[in-house]
Coordinates of C-alpha atoms in Angstrom, one line a residue:
X1 CA -34.2 70.0 46.0
X2 CA -35.1 66.7 47.6
X3 CA -36.9 65.8 44.4
X4 CA -33.8 66.4 42.4
X5 CA -31.7 64.3 44.7
X6 CA -34.3 61.6 44.5
X7 CA -34.4 61.8 40.8
X8 CA -30.6 61.7 40.5
X9 CA -30.6 58.7 42.9
X10 CA -33.2 57.0 40.8
X11 CA -31.3 57.7 37.6
X12 CA -28.1 56.3 39.2
X13 CA -29.9 53.2 40.3
X14 CA -31.5 52.6 36.9
X15 CA -28.2 53.3 35.1
X16 CA -26.5 50.9 37.5
X17 CA -29.2 48.2 36.9
X18 CA -29.1 48.8 33.2
X19 CA -25.3 48.5 33.2
X20 CA -25.3 45.3 35.2
X21 CA -28.0 43.8 32.9
X22 CA -25.9 44.8 29.8
X23 CA -22.8 43.3 31.4
X24 CA -24.7 40.1 32.0
X25 CA -25.9 40.1 28.4
X26 CA -22.4 40.7 27.1
X27 CA -21.0 37.9 29.2
X28 CA -23.8 35.5 28.0
X29 CA -23.0 36.5 24.3
X30 CA -19.3 35.8 24.9
X31 CA -20.1 32.5 26.4
X32 CA -22.4 31.6 23.5
X33 CA -19.7 32.6 21.0
X34 CA -17.1 30.5 22.8
X35 CA -19.5 27.5 22.8
X36 CA -20.3 28.1 19.1
X37 CA -16.5 28.3 18.3
X38 CA -16.0 24.9 20.1
X39 CA -18.9 23.3 18.1
X40 CA -17.5 24.6 14.8
X41 CA -14.0 23.4 15.7
X42 CA -15.4 19.9 16.6
X43 CA -17.4 19.8 13.3
X44 CA -14.3 20.8 11.2
X45 CA -12.1 18.2 13.0
X46 CA -14.8 15.5 12.4
X47 CA -15.0 16.6 8.7
X48 CA -11.2 16.5 8.3
X49 CA -11.0 13.1 9.9
X50 CA -13.8 11.7 7.7
X51 CA -12.2 13.2 4.6
X52 CA -8.8 11.7 5.5
X53 CA -10.3 8.3 6.1
X54 CA -12.2 8.5 2.7
X55 CA -9.0 9.5 1.0
X56 CA -7.1 6.6 2.5
X57 CA -9.9 4.2 1.6
X58 CA -9.8 5.5 -2.0
X59 CA -6.0 5.2 -2.2
X60 CA -6.1 1.6 -0.9
X61 CA -8.9 0.7 -3.3
X62 CA -7.0 2.2 -6.2
X63 CA -3.9 0.3 -5.2
X64 CA -5.8 -3.0 -4.9
X65 CA -7.2 -2.3 -8.4
X66 CA -3.8 -1.7 -9.9
X67 CA -2.3 -4.8 -8.1
X68 CA -5.2 -6.9 -9.5
X69 CA -4.7 -5.5 -13.0
X70 CA -1.0 -6.2 -12.8
X71 CA -1.6 -9.8 -11.6
X72 CA -4.1 -10.3 -14.4
X73 CA -1.7 -9.0 -17.1
X74 CA 1.0 -11.2 -15.6
X75 CA -1.2 -14.2 -15.9
X76 CA -2.2 -13.3 -19.4
X77 CA 1.5 -12.7 -20.4
X78 CA 2.5 -16.1 -18.9
X79 CA -0.4 -17.8 -20.8
X80 CA 0.6 -16.1 -24.1
X81 CA 4.3 -17.1 -23.5
X82 CA 3.2 -20.7 -22.9
X83 CA 1.1 -20.6 -26.1
X84 CA 4.0 -19.2 -28.1
X85 CA 6.4 -21.8 -26.8
X86 CA 3.9 -24.5 -27.6
X87 CA 3.5 -23.1 -31.2
X88 CA 7.3 -22.9 -31.5
X89 CA 7.6 -26.5 -30.4
X90 CA 4.9 -27.5 -32.9
X91 CA 6.6 -25.6 -35.8
X92 CA 10.0 -27.1 -34.9
X93 CA 8.5 -30.6 -34.9
X94 CA 6.8 -30.0 -38.2
X95 CA 10.0 -28.7 -39.8
X96 CA 11.9 -31.7 -38.5
X97 CA 9.4 -34.1 -39.9
X98 CA 9.4 -32.3 -43.3
X99 CA 13.2 -32.3 -43.4
X100 CA 13.5 -36.0 -42.5
X101 CA 10.7 -37.0 -45.0
X102 CA 11.9 -34.8 -47.9
X103 CA 15.5 -33.9 -47.5
X104 CA 16.2 -33.0 -51.2
X105 CA 13.1 -30.8 -51.4
X106 CA 14.2 -29.0 -48.2
X107 CA 17.7 -28.4 -49.6
X108 CA 16.2 -27.1 -52.9
X109 CA 13.8 -24.8 -51.0
X110 CA 16.7 -23.5 -48.9
X111 CA 18.8 -22.8 -52.1
X112 CA 15.8 -21.0 -53.7
X113 CA 15.2 -18.8 -50.7
X114 CA 18.9 -18.0 -50.5
X115 CA 19.0 -17.1 -54.2
X116 CA 16.0 -14.8 -53.8
X117 CA 17.5 -13.1 -50.8
X118 CA 20.8 -12.6 -52.6
X119 CA 19.1 -11.2 -55.7
X120 CA 17.1 -8.8 -53.6
X121 CA 20.3 -7.8 -51.7
X122 CA 22.1 -6.8 -54.9
X123 CA 19.5 -4.3 -55.9

């Protein structure tokens, strides 16, 4: 019987040691999982911040490009308007010169154009 008690005591001691070792292992795994979770959270936050910064940079760049294009079109429109005004002034001066140099021819031309418009209008 003493061997049975000794064997039972040995089994209890090994079971207790095994259980303690398993509890330590489980605690270590839990700690590793918690550390890994923190690392993943940090990585995701860094990625989100980086993505947000890149999106803001892209938005600002696109806005600058649009502003630049609008400024360029505005300058071109102003230049075209200036050129049209210069051409209008030139045509006006040419017509004034033609009217003052040949008043009878101008009146005849105006009558002819009026006649053609009237004839076309009747049809």
